[in-house]
PDB file of C-alpha atoms in Angstrom:
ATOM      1  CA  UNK M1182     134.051 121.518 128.346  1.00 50.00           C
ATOM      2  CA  UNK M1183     135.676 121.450 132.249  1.00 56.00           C
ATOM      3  CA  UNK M1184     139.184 120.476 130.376  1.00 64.00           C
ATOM      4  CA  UNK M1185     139.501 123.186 127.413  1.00 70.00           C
ATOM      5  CA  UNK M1186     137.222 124.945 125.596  1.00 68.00           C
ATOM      6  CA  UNK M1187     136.729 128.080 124.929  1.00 73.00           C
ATOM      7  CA  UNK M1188     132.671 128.200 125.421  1.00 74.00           C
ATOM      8  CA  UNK M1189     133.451 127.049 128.820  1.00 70.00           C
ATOM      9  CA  UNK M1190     132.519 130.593 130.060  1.00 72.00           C
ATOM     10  CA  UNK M1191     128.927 130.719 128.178  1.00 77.00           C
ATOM     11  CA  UNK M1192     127.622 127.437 129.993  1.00 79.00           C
ATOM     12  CA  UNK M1193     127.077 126.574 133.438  1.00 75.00           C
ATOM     13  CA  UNK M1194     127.226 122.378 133.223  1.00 78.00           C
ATOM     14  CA  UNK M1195     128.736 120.296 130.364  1.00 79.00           C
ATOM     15  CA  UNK M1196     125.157 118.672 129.947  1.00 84.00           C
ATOM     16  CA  UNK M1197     123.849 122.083 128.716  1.00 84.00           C
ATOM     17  CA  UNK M1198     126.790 122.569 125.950  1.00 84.00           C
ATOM     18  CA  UNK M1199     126.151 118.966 124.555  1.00 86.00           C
ATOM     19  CA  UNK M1200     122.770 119.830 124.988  1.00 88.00           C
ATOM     20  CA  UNK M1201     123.191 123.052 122.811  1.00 89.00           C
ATOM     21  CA  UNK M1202     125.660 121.130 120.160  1.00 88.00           C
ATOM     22  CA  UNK M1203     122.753 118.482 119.170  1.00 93.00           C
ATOM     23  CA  UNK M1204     120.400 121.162 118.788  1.00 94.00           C
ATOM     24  CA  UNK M1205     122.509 122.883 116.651  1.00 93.00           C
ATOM     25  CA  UNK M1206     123.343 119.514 114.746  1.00 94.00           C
ATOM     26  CA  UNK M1207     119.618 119.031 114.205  1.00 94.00           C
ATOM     27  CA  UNK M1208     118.855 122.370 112.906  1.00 96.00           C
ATOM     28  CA  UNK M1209     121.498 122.349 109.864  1.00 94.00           C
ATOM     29  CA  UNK M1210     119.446 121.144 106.332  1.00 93.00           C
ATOM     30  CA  UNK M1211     120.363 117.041 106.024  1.00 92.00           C
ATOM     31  CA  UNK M1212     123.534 118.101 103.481  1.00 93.00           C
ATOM     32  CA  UNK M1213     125.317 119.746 105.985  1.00 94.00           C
ATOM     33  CA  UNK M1214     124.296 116.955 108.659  1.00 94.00           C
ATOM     34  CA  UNK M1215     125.705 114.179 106.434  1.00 94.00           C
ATOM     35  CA  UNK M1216     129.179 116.047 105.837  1.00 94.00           C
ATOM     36  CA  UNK M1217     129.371 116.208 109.736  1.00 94.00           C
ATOM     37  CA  UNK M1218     128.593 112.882 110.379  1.00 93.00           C
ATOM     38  CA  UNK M1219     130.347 111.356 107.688  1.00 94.00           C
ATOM     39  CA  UNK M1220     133.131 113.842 107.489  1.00 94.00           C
ATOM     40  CA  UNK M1221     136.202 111.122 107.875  1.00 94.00           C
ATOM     41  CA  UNK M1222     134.276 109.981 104.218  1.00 95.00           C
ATOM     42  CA  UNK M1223     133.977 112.858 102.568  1.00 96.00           C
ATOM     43  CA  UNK M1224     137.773 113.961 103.783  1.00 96.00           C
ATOM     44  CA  UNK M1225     138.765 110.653 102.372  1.00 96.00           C
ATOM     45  CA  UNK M1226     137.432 111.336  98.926  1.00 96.00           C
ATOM     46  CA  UNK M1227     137.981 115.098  99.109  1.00 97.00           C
ATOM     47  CA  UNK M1228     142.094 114.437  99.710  1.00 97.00           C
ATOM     48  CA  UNK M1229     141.762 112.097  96.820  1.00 97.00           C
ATOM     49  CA  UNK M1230     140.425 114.557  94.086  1.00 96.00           C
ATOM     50  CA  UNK M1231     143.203 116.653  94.452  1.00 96.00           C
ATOM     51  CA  UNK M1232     145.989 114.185  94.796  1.00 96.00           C
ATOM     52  CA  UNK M1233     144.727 112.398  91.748  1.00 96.00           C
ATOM     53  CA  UNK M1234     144.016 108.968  93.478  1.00 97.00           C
ATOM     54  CA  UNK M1235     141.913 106.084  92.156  1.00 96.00           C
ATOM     55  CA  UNK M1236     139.114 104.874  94.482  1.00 97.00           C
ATOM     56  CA  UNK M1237     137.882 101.425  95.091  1.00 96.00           C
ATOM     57  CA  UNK M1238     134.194 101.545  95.532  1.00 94.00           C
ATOM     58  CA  UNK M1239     131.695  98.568  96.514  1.00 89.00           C
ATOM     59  CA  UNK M1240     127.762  99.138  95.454  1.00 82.00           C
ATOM     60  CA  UNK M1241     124.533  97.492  96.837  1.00 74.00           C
ATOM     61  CA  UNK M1242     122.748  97.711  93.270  1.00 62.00           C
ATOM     62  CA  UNK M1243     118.871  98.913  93.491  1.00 56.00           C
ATOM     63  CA  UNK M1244     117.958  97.189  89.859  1.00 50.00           C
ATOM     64  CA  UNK M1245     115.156  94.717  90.588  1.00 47.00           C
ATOM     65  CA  UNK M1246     117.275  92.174  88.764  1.00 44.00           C
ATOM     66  CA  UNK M1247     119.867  92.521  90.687  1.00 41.00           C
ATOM     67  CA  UNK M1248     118.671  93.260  93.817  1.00 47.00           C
ATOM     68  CA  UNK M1249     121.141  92.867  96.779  1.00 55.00           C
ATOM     69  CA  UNK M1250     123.836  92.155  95.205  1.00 69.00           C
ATOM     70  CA  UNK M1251     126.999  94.849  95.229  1.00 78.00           C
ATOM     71  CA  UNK M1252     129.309  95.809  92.198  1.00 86.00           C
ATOM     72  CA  UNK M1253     133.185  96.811  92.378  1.00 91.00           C
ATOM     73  CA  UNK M1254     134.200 100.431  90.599  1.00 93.00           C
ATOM     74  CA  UNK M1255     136.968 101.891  90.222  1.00 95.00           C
ATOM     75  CA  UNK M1256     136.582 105.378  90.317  1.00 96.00           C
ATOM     76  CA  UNK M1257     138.222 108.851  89.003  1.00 97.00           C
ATOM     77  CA  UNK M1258     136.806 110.872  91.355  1.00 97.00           C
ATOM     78  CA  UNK M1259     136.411 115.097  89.913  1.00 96.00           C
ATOM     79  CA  UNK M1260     134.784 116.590  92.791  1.00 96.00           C
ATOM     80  CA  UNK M1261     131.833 116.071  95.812  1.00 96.00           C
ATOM     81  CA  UNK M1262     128.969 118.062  94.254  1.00 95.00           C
ATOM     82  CA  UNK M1263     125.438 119.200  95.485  1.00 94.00           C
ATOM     83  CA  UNK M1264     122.011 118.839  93.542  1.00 89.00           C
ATOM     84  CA  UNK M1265     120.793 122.010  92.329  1.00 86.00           C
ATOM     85  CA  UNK M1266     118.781 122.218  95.364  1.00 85.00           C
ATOM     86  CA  UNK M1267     121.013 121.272  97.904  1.00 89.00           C
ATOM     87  CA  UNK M1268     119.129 118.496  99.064  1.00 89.00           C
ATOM     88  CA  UNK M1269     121.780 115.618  98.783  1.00 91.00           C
ATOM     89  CA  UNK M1270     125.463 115.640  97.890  1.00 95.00           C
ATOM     90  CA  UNK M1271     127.122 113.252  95.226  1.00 95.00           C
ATOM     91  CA  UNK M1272     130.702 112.192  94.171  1.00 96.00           C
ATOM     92  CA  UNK M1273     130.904 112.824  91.283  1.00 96.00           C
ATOM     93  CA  UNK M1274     133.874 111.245  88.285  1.00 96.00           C
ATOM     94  CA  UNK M1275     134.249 109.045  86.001  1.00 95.00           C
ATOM     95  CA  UNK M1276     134.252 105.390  86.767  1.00 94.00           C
ATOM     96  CA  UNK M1277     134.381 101.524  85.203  1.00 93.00           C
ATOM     97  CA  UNK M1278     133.499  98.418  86.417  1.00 91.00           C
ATOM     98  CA  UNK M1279     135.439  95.975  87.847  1.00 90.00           C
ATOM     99  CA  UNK M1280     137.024  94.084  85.055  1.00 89.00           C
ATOM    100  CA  UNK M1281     136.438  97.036  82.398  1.00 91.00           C
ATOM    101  CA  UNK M1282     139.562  98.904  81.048  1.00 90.00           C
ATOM    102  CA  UNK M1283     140.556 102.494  82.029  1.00 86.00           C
ATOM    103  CA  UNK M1284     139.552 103.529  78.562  1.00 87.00           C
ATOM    104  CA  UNK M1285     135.944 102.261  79.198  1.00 90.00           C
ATOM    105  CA  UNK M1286     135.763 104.712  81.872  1.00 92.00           C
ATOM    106  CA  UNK M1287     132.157 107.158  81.887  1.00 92.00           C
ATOM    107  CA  UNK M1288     130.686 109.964  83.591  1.00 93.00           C
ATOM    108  CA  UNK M1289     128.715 108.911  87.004  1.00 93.00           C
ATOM    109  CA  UNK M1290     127.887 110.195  89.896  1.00 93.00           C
ATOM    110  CA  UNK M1291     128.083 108.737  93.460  1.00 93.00           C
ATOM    111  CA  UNK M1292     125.166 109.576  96.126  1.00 91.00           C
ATOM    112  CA  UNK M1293     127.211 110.575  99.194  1.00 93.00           C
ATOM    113  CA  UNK M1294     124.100 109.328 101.310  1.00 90.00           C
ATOM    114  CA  UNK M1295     124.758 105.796 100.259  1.00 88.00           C
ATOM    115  CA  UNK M1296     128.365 105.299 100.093  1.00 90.00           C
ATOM    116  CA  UNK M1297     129.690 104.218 103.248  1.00 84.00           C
ATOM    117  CA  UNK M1298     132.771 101.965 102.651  1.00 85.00           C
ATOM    118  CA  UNK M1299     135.963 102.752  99.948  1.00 92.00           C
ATOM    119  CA  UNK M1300     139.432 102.360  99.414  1.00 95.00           C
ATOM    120  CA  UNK M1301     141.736 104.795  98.404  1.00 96.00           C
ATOM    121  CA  UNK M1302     144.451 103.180  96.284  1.00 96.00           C
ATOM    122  CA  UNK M1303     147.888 104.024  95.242  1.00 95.00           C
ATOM    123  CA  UNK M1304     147.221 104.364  91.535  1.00 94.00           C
ATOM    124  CA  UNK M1305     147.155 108.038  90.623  1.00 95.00           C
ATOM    125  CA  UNK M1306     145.240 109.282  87.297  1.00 95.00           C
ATOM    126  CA  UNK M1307     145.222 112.049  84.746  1.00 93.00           C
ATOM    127  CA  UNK M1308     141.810 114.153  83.075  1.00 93.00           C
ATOM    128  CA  UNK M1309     142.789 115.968  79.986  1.00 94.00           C
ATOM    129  CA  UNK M1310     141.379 119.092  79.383  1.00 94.00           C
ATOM    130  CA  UNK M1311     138.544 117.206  77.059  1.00 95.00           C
ATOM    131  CA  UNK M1312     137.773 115.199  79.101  1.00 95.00           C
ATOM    132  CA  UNK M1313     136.756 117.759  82.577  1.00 95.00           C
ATOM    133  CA  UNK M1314     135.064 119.750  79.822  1.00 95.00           C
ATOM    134  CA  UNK M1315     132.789 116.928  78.717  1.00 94.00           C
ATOM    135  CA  UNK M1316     131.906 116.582  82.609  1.00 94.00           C
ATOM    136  CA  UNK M1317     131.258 120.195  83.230  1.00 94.00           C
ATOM    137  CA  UNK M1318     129.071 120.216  80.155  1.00 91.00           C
ATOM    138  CA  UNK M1319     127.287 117.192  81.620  1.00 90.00           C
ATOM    139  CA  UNK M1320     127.205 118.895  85.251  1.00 91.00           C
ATOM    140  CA  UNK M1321     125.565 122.031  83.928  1.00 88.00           C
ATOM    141  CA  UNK M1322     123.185 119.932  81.685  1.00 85.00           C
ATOM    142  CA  UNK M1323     122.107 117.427  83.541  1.00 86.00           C
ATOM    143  CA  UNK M1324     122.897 118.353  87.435  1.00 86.00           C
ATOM    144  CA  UNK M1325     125.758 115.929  89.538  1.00 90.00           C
ATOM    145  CA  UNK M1326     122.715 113.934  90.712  1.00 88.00           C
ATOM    146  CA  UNK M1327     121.515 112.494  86.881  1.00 87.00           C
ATOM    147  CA  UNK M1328     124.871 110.977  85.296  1.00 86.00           C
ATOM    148  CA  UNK M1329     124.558 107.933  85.350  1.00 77.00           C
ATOM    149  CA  UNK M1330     122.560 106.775  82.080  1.00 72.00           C
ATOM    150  CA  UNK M1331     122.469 107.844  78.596  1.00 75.00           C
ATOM    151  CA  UNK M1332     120.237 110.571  78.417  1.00 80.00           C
ATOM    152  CA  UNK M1333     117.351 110.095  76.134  1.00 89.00           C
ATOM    153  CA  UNK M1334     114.295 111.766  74.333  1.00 94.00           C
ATOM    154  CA  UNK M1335     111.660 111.424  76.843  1.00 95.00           C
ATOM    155  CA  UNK M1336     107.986 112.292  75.637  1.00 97.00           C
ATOM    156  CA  UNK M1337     105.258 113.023  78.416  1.00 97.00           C
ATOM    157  CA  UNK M1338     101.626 113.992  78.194  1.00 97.00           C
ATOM    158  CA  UNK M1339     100.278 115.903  81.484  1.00 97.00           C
ATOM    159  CA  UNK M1340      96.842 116.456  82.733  1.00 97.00           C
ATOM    160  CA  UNK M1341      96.213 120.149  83.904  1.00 96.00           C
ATOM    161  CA  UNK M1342      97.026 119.025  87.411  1.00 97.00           C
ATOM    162  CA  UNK M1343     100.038 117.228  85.957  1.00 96.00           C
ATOM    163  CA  UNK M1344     101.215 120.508  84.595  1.00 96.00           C
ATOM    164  CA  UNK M1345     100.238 122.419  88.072  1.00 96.00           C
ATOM    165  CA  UNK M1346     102.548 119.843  89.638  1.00 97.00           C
ATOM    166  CA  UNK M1347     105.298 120.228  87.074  1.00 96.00           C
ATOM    167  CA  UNK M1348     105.717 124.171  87.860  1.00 94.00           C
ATOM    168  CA  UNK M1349     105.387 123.623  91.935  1.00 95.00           C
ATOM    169  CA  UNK M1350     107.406 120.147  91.821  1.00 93.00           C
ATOM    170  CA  UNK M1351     111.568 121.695  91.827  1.00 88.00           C
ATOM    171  CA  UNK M1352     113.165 118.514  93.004  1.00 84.00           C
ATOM    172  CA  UNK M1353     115.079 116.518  90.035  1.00 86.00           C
ATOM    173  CA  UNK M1354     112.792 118.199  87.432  1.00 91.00           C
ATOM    174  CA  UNK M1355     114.160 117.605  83.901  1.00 90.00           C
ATOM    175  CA  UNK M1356     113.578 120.706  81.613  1.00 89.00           C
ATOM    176  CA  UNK M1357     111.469 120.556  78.717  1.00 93.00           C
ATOM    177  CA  UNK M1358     112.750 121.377  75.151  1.00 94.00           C
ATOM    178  CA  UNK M1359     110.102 124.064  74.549  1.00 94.00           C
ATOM    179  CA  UNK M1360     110.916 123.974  70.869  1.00 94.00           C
ATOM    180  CA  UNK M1361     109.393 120.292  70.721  1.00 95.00           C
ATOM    181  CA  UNK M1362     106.741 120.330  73.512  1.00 95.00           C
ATOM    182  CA  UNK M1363     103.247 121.701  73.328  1.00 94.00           C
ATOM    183  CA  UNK M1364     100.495 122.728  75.780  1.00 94.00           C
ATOM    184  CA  UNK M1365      99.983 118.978  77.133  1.00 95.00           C
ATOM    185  CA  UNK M1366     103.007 116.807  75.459  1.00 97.00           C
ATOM    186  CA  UNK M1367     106.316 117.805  76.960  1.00 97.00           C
ATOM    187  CA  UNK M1368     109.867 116.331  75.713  1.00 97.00           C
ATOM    188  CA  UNK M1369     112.702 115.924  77.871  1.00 95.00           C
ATOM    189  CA  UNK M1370     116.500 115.128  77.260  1.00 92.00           C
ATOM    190  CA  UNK M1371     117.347 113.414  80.241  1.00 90.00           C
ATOM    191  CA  UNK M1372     118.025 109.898  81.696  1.00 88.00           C
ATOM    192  CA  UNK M1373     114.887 107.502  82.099  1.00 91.00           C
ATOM    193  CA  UNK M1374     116.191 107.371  85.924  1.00 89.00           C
ATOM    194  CA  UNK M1375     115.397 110.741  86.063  1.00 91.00           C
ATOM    195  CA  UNK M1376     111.950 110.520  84.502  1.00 94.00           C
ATOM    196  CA  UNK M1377     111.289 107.674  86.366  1.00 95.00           C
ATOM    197  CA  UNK M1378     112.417 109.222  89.752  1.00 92.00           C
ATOM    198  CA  UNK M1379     110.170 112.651  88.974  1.00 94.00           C
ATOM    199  CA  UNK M1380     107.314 111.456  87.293  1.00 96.00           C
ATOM    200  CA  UNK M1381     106.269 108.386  88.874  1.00 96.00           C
ATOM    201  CA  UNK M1382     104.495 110.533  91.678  1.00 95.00           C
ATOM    202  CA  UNK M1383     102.352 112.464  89.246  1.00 96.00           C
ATOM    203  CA  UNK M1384      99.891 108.847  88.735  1.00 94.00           C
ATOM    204  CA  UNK M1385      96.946 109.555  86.147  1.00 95.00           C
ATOM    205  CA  UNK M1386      98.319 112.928  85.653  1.00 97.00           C
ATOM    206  CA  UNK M1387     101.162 111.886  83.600  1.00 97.00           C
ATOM    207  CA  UNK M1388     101.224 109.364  81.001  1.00 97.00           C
ATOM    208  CA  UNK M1389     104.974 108.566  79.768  1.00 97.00           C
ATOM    209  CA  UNK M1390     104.243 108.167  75.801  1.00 97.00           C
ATOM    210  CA  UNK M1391     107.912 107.580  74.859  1.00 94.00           C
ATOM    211  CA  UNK M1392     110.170 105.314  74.799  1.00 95.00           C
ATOM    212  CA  UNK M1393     108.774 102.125  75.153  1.00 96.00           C
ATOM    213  CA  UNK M1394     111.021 101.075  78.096  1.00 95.00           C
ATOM    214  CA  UNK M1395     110.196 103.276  80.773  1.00 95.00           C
ATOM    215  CA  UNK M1396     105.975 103.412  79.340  1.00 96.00           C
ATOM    216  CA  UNK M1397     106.559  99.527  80.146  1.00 96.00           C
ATOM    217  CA  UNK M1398     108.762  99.863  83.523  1.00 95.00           C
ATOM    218  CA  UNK M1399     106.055 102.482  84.498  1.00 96.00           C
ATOM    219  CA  UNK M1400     103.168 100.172  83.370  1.00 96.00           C
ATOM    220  CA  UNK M1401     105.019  97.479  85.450  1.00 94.00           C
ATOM    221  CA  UNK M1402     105.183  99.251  89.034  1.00 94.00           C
ATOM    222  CA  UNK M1403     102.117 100.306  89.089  1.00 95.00           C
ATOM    223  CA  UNK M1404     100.292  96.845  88.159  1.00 94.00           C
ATOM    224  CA  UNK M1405     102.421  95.511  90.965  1.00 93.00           C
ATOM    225  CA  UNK M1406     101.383  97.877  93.021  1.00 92.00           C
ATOM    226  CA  UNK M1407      97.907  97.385  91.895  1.00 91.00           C
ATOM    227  CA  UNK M1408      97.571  93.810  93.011  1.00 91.00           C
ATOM    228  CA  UNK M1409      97.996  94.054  96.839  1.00 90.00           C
ATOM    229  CA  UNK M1410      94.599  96.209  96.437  1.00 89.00           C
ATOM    230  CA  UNK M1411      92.343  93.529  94.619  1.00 86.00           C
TER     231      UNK M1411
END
C-alpha cells in the first residue's frame, strides 16, 4: 500500500486496506473464493485446455472399499465448469486410468474443491467434433458435477413431505421423466451417485425402489448408522 498502489489515497494505514481486502474475500459466494485461493490451479488447468495438454492427476478415492487409497488419471481436460447452481466448480474431460489405453478414455468430471496436486505433461491431444458433442450433450443432461457413472433408471417412491422436499430441495436434483412417474413413484435417468448424494437426506420420506444396488447401499448406511443408537 505505502510502496504502489493505487487505493493508497482511499486508506489512511495499510492495516485498514488488508483489513478491507479480507472482508471483501469473505463476502464473495465459496466459487469465487476457491478460484482466488487456488488460482495458480485453476490457471494451470485453464492454460492446458486450450493448448491441448494431457494432465497427470492423483485421487484420494471416497469408495468405502477403497478408502484412502489414491488413483493415477490421465486426463483430457475440455473446460473448468460450474454446477447449475454455482455452488462448486469442476474440471471437467475425459479421462482413463492409469494403465488404460487412450481409447478407453470417458466422460468425468473433476471437483475443483478436491484437486490440489497435478502435472501438466508434454503430451498434447485431439477431440473430434463427436466426441465434444457427446460431452456437451452429457453437460446439458446431466450438469458438469454428475459424469462420472453410467447413468441409470432410478425409481423412487416419496412421502408427501418427500415430494415438498423434492420441489424446495435445488441442489443436485435429478429430473424426473414425467412420462414414467406418477403422483408418488418418480423415475430418474441419472447416476446412482447422484441419487445417492440427493436422496439420502430425505430418510422415511423416500424409499429408493429401483435398482437393487443403491436400495441395498441405502439399506446399508443407514443400518450402520443405526447401530451407534442401540
Amino acid at each position: 500500500l505505502l510502496d504502489d498502489c493505487n487505493e493508497k489515497k482511499y486508506y489512511s494505514r495499510p492495516g485498514h486496506y488488508i483489513r478491507s481486502v479480507i472482508e471483501e474475500y469473505c463476502s464473495l459466494p465459496f466459487i469465487e473464493r476457491e478460484r482466488i485461493y487456488k488460482q495458480e490451479l485453476y490457471n494451470k488447468i485453464e492454460n492446458a485446455c486450450l493448448r491441448k495438454q494431457v494432465l497427470k492427476i492423483k485421487v484420494t478415492l471416497g469408495d468405502k472399499q477403497l478408502s484412502d487409497q489414491e488413483q493415477l488419471f490421465y486426463v483430457y481436460p475440455y473446460r473448468i465448469l460450474s454446477d447449475p447452481l454455482h455452488t462448486r466448480s469442476y474440471l471437467v474431460c475425459y479421462s482413463r486410468k492409469a494403465g488404460q489405453n487412450d481409447s478407453d478414455k470417458i466422460i468425468a468430471s473433476f471437483s475443483m474443491a478436491r484437486l490440489n496436486h497435478l502435472t501438466v505433461l508434454e503430451q498434447t491431444f485431439y477431440l473430434n467434433k463427436k466426441e465434444i458433442s457427446h460431452i456437451e450433450k452429457q453437460i446439458t443432461k446431466y450438469s458438469a458435477a454428475y459424469l462420472i457413472g453410467k447413468p441409470e433408471q432410478i425409481t423412487v417412491k416419496l412421502t408427501d413431505e418427500g415430494k415438498r422436499i423434492y420441489r424446495s430441495k435445488l441442489s443436485s436434483r435429478p429430473e424426473k421423466i414425467e412420462a414414467l412417474s406418477t403422483d408418488d413413484v418418480y423415475v430418474f435417468d441419472c447416476s446412482l451417485r447422484q441419487a445417492f448424494n440427493y436422496f439420502f437426506s430425505f430418510g422415511a420420506d423416500a424409499e429408493i425402489l429401483s435398482p437393487d444396488e443403491l436400495r441395498n447401499e441405502f439399506i446399508e448406511n443407514y443400518s450402520s448408522a443405526l447401530t451407534i443408537y442401540r
